[in-house]
Coordinates of C-alpha atoms and ligand atoms in Angstrom, one line a residue:
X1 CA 148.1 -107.8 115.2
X2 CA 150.9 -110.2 114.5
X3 CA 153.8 -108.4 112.1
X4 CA 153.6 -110.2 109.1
X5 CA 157.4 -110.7 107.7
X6 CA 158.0 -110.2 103.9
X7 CA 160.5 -110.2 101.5
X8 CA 161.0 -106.4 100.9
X9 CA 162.7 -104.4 103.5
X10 CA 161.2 -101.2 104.4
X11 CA 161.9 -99.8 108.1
X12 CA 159.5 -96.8 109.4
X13 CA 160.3 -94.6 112.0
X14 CA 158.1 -94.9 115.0
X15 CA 158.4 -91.2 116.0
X16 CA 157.7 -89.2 112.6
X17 CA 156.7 -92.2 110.0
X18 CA 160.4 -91.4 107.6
X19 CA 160.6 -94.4 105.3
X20 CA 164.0 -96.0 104.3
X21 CA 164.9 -99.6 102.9
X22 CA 167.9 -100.2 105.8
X23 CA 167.6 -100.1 109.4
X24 CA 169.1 -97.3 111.3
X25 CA 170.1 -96.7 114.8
X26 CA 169.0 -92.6 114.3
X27 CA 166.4 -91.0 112.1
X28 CA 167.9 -88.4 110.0
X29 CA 164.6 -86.7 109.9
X30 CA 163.2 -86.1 113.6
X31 CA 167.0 -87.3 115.2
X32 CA 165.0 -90.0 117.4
X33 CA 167.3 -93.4 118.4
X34 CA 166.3 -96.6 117.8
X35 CA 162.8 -95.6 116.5
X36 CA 163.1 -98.0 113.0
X37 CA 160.8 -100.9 113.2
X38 CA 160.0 -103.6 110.1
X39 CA 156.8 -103.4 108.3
X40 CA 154.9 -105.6 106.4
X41 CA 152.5 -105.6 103.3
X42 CA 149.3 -107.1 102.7
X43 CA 148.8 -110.1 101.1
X44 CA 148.2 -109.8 96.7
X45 CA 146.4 -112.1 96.0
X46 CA 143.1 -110.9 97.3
X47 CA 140.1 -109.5 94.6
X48 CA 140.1 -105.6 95.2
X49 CA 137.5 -103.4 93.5
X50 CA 137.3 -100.0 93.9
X51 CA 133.9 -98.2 93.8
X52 CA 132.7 -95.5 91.5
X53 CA 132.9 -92.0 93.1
X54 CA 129.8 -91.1 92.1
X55 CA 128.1 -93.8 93.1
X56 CA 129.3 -93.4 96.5
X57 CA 126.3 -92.8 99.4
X58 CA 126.5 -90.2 101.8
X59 CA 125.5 -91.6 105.2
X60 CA 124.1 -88.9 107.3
X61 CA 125.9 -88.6 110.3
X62 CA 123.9 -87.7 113.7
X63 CA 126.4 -85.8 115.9
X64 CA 126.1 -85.9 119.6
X65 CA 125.8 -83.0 121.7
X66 CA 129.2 -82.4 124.4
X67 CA 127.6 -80.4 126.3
X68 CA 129.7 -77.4 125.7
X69 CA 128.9 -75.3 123.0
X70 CA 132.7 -74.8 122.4
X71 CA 134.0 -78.5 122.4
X72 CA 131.3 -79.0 119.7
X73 CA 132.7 -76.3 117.9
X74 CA 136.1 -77.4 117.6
X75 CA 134.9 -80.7 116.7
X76 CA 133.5 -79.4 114.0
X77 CA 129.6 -79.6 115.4
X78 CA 129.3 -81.8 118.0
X79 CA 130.8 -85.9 118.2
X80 CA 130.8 -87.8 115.7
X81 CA 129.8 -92.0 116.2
X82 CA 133.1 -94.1 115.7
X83 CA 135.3 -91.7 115.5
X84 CA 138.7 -91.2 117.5
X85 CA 140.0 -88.0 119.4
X86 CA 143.6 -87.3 120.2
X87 CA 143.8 -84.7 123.2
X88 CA 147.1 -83.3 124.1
X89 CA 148.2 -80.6 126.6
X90 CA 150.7 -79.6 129.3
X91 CA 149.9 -81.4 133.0
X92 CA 147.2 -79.7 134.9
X93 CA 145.9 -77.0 132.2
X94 CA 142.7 -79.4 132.6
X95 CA 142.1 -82.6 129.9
X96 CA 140.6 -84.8 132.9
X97 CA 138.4 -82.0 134.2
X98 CA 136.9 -81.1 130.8
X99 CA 136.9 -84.8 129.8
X100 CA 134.8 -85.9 133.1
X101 CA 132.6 -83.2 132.5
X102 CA 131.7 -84.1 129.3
X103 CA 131.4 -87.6 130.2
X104 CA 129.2 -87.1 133.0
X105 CA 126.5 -85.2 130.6
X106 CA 126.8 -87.7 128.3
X107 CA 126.2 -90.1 130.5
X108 CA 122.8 -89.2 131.2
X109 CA 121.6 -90.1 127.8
X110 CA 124.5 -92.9 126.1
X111 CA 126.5 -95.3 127.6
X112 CA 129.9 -93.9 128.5
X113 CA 132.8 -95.3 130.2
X114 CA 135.9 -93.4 131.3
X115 CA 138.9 -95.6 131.5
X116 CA 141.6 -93.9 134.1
X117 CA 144.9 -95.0 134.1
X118 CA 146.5 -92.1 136.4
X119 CA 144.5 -91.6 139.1
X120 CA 142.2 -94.2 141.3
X121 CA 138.5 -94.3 141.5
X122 CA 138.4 -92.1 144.5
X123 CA 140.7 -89.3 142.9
X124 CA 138.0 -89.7 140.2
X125 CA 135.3 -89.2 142.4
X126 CA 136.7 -86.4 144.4
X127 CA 136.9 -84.3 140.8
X128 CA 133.4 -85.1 139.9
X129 CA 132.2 -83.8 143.6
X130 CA 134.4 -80.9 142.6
X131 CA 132.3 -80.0 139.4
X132 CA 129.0 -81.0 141.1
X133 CA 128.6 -84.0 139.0
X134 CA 129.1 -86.7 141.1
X135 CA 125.5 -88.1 140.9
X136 CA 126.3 -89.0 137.1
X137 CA 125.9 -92.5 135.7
X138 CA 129.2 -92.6 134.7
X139 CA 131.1 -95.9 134.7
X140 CA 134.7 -95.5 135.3
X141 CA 137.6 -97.9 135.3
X142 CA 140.7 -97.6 137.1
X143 CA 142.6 -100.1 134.5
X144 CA 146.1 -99.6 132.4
X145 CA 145.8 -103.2 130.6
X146 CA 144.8 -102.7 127.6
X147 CA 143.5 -106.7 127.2
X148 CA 141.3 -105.9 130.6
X149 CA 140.3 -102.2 129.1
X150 CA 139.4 -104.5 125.5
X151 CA 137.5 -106.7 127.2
X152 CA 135.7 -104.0 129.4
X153 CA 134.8 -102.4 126.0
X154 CA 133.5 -105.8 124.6
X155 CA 131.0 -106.4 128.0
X156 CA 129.9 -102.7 128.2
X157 CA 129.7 -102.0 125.3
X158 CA 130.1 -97.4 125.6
X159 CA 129.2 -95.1 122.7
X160 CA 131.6 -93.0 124.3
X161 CA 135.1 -93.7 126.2
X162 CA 137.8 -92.3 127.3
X163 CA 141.0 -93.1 127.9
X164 CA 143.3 -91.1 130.5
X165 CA 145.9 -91.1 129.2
X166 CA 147.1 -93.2 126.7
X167 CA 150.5 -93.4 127.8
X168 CA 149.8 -95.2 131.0
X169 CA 148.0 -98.2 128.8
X170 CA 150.2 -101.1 128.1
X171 CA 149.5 -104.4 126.2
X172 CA 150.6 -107.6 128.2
X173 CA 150.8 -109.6 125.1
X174 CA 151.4 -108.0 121.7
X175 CA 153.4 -105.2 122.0
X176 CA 157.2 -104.6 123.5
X177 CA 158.7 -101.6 125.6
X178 CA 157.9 -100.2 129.0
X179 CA 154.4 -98.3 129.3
X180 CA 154.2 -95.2 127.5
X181 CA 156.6 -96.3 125.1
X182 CA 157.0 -95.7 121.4
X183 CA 155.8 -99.2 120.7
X184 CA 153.0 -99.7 123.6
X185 CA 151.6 -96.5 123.2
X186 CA 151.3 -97.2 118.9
X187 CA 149.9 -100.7 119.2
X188 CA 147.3 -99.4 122.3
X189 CA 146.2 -96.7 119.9
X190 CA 145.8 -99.1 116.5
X191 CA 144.1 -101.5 119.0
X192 CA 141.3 -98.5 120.4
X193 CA 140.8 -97.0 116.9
X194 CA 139.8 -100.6 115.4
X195 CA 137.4 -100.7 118.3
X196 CA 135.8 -97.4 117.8
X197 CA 135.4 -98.1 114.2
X198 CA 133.8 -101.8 114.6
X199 CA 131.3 -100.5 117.5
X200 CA 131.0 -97.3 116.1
X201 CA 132.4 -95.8 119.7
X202 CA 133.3 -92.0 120.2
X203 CA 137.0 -92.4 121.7
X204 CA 138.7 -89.7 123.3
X205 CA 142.2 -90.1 123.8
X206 CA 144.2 -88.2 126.1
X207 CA 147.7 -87.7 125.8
X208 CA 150.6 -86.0 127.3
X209 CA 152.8 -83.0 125.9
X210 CA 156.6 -82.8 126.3
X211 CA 158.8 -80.1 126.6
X212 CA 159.3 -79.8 123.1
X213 CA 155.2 -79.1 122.5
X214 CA 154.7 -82.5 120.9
X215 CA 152.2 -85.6 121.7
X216 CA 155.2 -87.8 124.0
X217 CA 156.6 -90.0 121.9
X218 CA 155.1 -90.8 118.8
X219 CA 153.6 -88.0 116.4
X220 CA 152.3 -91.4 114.2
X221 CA 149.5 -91.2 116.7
X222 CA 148.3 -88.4 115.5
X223 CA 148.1 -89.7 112.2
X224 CA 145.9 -92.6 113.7
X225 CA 143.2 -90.7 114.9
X226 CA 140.3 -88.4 113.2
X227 CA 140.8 -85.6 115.5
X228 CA 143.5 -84.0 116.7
X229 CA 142.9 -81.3 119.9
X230 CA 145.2 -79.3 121.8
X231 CA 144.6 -77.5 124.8
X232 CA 146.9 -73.9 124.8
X233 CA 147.0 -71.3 127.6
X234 CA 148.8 -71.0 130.5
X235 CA 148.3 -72.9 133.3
X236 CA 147.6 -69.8 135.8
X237 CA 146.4 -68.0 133.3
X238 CA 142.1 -67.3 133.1
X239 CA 141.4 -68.8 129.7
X240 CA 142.4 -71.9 128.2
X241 CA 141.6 -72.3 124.8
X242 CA 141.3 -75.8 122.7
X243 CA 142.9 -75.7 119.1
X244 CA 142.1 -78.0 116.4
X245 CA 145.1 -79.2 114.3
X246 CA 143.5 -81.8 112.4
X247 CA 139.8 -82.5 111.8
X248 CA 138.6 -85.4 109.3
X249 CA 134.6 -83.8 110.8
X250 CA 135.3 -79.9 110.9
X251 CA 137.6 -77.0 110.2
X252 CA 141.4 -77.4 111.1
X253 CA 142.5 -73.9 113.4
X254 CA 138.9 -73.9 115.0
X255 CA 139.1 -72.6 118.4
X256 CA 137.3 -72.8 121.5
X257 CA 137.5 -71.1 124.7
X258 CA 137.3 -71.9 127.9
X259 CA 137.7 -70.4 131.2
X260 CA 138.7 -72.5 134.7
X261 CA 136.7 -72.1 137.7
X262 CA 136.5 -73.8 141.0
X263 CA 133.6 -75.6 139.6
X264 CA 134.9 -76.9 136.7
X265 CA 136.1 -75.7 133.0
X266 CA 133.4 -73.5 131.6
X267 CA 132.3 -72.1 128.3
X268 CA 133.4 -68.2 127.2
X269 CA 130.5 -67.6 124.6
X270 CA 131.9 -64.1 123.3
X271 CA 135.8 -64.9 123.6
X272 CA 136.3 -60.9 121.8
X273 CA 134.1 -59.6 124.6
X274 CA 136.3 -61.3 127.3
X275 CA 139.9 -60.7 125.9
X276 CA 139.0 -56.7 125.7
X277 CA 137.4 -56.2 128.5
X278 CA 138.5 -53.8 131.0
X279 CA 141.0 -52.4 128.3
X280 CA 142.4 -49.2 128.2
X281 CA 144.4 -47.2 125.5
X282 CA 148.3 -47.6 126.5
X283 CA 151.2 -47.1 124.5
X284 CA 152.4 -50.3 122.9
X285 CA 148.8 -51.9 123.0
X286 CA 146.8 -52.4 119.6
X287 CA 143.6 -54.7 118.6
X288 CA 143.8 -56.9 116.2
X289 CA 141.5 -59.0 114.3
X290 CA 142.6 -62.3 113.6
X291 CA 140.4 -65.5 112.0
X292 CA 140.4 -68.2 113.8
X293 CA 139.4 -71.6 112.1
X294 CA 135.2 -70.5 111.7
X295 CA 135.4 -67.5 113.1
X296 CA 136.7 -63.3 113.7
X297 CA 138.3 -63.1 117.1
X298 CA 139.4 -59.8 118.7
X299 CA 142.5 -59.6 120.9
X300 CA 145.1 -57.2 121.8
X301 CA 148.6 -57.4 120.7
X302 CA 151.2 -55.4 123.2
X303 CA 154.6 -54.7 122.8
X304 CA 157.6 -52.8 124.9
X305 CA 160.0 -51.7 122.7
X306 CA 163.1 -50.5 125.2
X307 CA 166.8 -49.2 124.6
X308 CA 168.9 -52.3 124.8
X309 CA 172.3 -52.8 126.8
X310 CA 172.8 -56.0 125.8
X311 CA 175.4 -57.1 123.1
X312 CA 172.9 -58.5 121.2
X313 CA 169.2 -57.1 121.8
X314 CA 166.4 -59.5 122.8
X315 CA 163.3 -60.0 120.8
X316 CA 160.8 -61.9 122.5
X317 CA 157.1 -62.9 121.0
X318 CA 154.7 -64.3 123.2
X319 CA 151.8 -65.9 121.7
X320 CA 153.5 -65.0 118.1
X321 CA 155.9 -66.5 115.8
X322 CA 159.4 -65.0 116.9
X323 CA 160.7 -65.4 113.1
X324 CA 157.7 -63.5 112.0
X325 CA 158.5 -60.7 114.2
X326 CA 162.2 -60.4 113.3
X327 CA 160.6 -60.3 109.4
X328 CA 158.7 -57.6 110.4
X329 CA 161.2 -55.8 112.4
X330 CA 163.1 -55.9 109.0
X331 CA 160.5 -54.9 106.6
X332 CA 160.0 -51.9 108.9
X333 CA 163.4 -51.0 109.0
X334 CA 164.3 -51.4 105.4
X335 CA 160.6 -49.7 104.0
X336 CA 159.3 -48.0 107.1
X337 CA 162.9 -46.2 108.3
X338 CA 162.0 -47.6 111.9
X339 CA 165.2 -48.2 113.2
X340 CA 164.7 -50.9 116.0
X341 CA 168.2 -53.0 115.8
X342 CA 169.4 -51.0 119.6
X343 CA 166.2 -51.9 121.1
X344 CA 165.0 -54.8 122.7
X345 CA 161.4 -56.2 121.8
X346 CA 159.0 -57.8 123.3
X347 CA 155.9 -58.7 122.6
X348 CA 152.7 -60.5 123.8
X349 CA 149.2 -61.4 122.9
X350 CA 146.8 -60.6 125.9
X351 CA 144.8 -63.7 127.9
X352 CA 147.6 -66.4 126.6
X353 CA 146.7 -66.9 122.9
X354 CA 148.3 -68.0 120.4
X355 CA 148.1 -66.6 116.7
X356 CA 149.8 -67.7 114.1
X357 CA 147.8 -65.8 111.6
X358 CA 149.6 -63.7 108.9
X359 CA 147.0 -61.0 108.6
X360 CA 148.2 -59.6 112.8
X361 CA 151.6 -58.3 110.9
X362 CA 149.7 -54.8 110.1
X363 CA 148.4 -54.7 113.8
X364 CA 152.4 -55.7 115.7
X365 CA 153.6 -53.1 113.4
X366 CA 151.7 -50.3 115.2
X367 CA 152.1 -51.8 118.5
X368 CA 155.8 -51.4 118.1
X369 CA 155.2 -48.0 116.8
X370 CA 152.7 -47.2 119.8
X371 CA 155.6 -48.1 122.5
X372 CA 158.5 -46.9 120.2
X373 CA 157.0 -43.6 120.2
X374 CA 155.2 -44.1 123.4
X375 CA 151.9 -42.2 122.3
X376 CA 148.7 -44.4 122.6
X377 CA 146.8 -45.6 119.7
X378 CA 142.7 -44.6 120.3
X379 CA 140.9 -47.7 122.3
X380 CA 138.2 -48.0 119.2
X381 CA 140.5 -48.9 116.6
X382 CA 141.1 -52.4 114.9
X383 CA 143.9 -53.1 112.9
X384 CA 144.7 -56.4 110.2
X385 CA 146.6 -56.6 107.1
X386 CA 149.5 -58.9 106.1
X387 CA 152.7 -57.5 105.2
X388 CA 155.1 -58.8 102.6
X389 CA 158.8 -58.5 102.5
X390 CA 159.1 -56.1 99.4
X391 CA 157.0 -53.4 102.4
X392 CA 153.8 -53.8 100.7
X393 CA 150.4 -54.5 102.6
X394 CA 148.6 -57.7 101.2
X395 CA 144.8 -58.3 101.9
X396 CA 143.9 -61.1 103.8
X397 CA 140.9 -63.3 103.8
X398 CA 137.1 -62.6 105.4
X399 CA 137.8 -59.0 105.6
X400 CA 133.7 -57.5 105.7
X401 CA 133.4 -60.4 108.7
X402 CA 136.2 -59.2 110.6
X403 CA 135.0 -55.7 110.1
X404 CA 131.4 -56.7 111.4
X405 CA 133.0 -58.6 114.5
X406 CA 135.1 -55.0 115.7
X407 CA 132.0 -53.4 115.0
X408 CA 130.1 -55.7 117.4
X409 CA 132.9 -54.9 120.0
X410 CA 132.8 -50.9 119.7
X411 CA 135.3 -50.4 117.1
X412 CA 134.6 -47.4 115.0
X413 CA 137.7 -47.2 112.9
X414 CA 139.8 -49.8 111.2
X415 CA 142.7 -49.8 109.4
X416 CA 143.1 -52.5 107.1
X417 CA 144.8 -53.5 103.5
X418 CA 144.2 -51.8 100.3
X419 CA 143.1 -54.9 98.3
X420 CA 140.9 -55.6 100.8
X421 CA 138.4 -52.9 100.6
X422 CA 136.7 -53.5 97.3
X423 CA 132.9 -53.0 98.2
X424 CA 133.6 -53.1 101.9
X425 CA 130.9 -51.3 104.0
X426 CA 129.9 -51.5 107.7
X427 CA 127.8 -49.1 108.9
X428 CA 129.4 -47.4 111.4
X429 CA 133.2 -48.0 110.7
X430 CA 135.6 -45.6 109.6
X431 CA 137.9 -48.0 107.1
X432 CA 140.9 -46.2 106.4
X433 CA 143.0 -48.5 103.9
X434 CA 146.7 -48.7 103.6
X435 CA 149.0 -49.9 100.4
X436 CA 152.6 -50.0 102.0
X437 CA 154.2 -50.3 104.8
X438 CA 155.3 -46.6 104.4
X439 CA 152.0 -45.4 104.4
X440 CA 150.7 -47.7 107.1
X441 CA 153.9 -45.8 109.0
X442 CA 152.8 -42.2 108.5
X443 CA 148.7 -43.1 109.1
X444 CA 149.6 -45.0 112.7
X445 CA 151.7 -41.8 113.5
X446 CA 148.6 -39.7 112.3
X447 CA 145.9 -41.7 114.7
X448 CA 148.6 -41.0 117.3
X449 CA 148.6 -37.9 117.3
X450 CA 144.9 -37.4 117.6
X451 CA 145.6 -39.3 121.1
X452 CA 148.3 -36.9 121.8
X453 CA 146.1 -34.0 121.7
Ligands
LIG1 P1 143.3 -81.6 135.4 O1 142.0 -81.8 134.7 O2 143.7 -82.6 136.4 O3 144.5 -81.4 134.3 P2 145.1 -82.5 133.3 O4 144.3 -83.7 133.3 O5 145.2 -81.8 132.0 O6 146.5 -82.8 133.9 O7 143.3 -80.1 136.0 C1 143.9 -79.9 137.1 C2 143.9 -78.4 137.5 O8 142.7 -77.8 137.4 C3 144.4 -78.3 138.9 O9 145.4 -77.4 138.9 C4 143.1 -77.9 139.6 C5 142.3 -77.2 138.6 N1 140.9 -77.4 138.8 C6 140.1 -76.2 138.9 O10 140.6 -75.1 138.9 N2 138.7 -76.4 139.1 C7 138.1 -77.6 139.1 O11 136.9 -77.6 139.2 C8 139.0 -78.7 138.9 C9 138.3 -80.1 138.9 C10 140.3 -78.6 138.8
LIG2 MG1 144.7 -85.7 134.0

């Protein structure tokens, strides 16, 4: 792709895609240096019809089995021909393992190829004895040229490929900049995702995270692609769970979960089973039932809530958003009369997850109760419900699911919004429903003292 020059000017930022009609040394939008580059426009003259939206034929797409039930779930139901997955994650939390697994069962069926750019064949071949896989008809290739990888493509011709990691590919003759740059790591990408569309080959690209939680370098790539993975969890920690954040095939938030073993990543079919198991009732410890892209998920939210001797107190969220919990810290000062603002908080959400879901406000409010009080909250309660700033309890979406999915785990009571019960029913379930945040206050301090007893 040659960069055709033009009479207007428009310069685009490599790093976030901001627009502006003058070079400059520093985006004012993302704060990235020298990341304005020249584009150019397509020609006019050519005959362009557009087609009729109704007219328009649905091809039935065929998805591919992963292998793992879980990976086709955050796909969105499997891989779909030609199209092009971005997968990011810190160092070792496990992209090559799960991507070499994967490979290796598709191999027995398509033609795959896995294209390593960070370790050698041997490294490769040490992982695969590793997960027990080693007899697979895989073809890897230790390569980082992306004209060698091209042709490679061309004479092998893979439904499926993969490319570890992107930013260790670098163009010889097209592009500029040292491997992994802004520039190389762009033009390898456009280059890969014009191939997977012309041979109609399932691309997984695997990319690096930086300190700052984004894709290295350029978040344009993830505007390239069709799919856009992330793998959370801590890298000691037992689960590690892949987040969609952008689907063109499936639901954007979709989770699945995985768990690490010496044998390789493995599916965790019943993620609500796993993160509760072995719980007990504590003080500062609460379920709550969150909705995660498809599907109800049941995990517990803790908190400490301790006097502080700092100047300023600390409030820490773990696996939440930290601004959410100061709003909530607010709204149950101002309409709960909790006063919190000598204490120090922390929080966490158990087996690394992250939720980002409104509708766990109702649920952190009486964990912080549970600790600030330090009496227990019964082990077979559930608790979701979003709160709004004026202290009143909003419903939330999919509340009879979530209310089926606590009763499949042993829940017998819920607590849950107001506006959410109309017609609710599980057998089964106690659902107590709250309006405000002073109410939700006084029935938390009720089911309290039924623990106290
Ligand atoms: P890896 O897939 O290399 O991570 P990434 O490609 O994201 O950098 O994962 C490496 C980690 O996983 C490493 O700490 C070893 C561990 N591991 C297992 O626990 N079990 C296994 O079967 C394999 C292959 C790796
Ligand atoms: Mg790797």
């Amino acid at each position: 792709m040659s960069k055709t020059k033009n009479s207007k000017n428009l310069y685009t930022c490599q790093s976030c895609g901001a627009q502006t009609q003058q070079w400059q040394g520093k985006c004012t939008q993302c704060n990235s240096w020298n990341s304005f580059e020249q584009q150019g426009y397509g020609s006019k003259s050519e005959q362009v019809k557009p087609s009729l939206l109704s007219e328009i034929e649905l091809a039935k797409v065929d998805r591919m089995r992963s292998g793992s039930d879980e990976l086709d779930r955050v796909l969105g139901g499997g891989l779909v021909p030609g199209s092009v997955i971005l997968i990011g994650g810190d160092p070792g939390i496990g992209k090559s393992t799960l991507l070499l697994q994967t490979m290796c069962h598709l191999s027995h069926e398509l033609n795959a190829m896995y294209v390593t750019g960070e370790e050698s064949l041997e490294q490769v071949r040490l992982r695969a004895e590793q997960i027990k896989l080693s007899n697979a008809k895989l073809g890897i290739l230790a390569q980082t040229n992306l004209e060698k990888i091209s042709a490679a493509i061309d004479q092998q011709k893979p439904n499926v490929l993969v490319i570890d990691s992107i930013q260790t590919i670098y163009s010889s003759e097209e592009a500029s900049g040292i491997p992994g740059s802004v520039s190389q790591v762009k033009y390898a990408t456009t280059t890969l995702v014009q191939k997977a569309k012309q041979n109609n080959i399932v691309t997984f690209l695997i990319g690096h995270v930086t300190k700052e939680g984004q894709l290295a370098g350029p978040r344009v790539l993830e505007h390239m692609v069709d799919t856009v993975l992330y793998f959370e969890g801590e890298n000691d920690a037992r689960f590690r769970v892949i987040r969609a954040i952008k689907n063109r095939f499936g639901a954007v938030n979709e989770l699945g979960v995985f768990t690490m073993t010496d044998g390789g990543i493995r599916d965790v079919p019943n993620p609500s089973a796993i993160f509760l198991s072995g719980r007990q009732a504590t003080p500062g410890g609460t379920i709550m039932v969150c909705w995660e892209g498809t599907r109800p998920l049941l995990v517990e939210v803790q908190s400490l809530v301790a006097e502080s001797y700092g100047q300023q107190p600390r409030r820490v969220a773990l696996g939440l958003d930290t601004n959410r919990l100061a709003l909530i810290l607010a709204v149950l000062q101002r309409h709960g009369g909790i006063l919190l603002h000598q204490q120090d908080v922390y929080t966490n959400v158990v087996g690394g997850l992250k939720i980002q879901e409104t509708a766990s406000d109702l649920a952190l409010i009486a964990a912080l109760l549970s600790s600030h009080l330090h009496c227990a909250i019964p082990k077979d309660v559930a608790i979701f419900g979003e709160i709004g700033l004026s202290g009143e309890i909003r419903p939330v979406p999919h509340g009879q699911q979530r209310i089926q999915e606590a009763a499949k785990h042993g829940i017998s009571h819920v607590i849950i919004p107001q506006a959410n019960a109309k017609g609710l029913k599980v057998n089964g379930v106690k659902i107590q429903t709250v309006g405000t945040v002073k109410e939700s206050v006084l029935v938390i301090k009720s089911l309290m003292k039924e623990t106290a007893k």
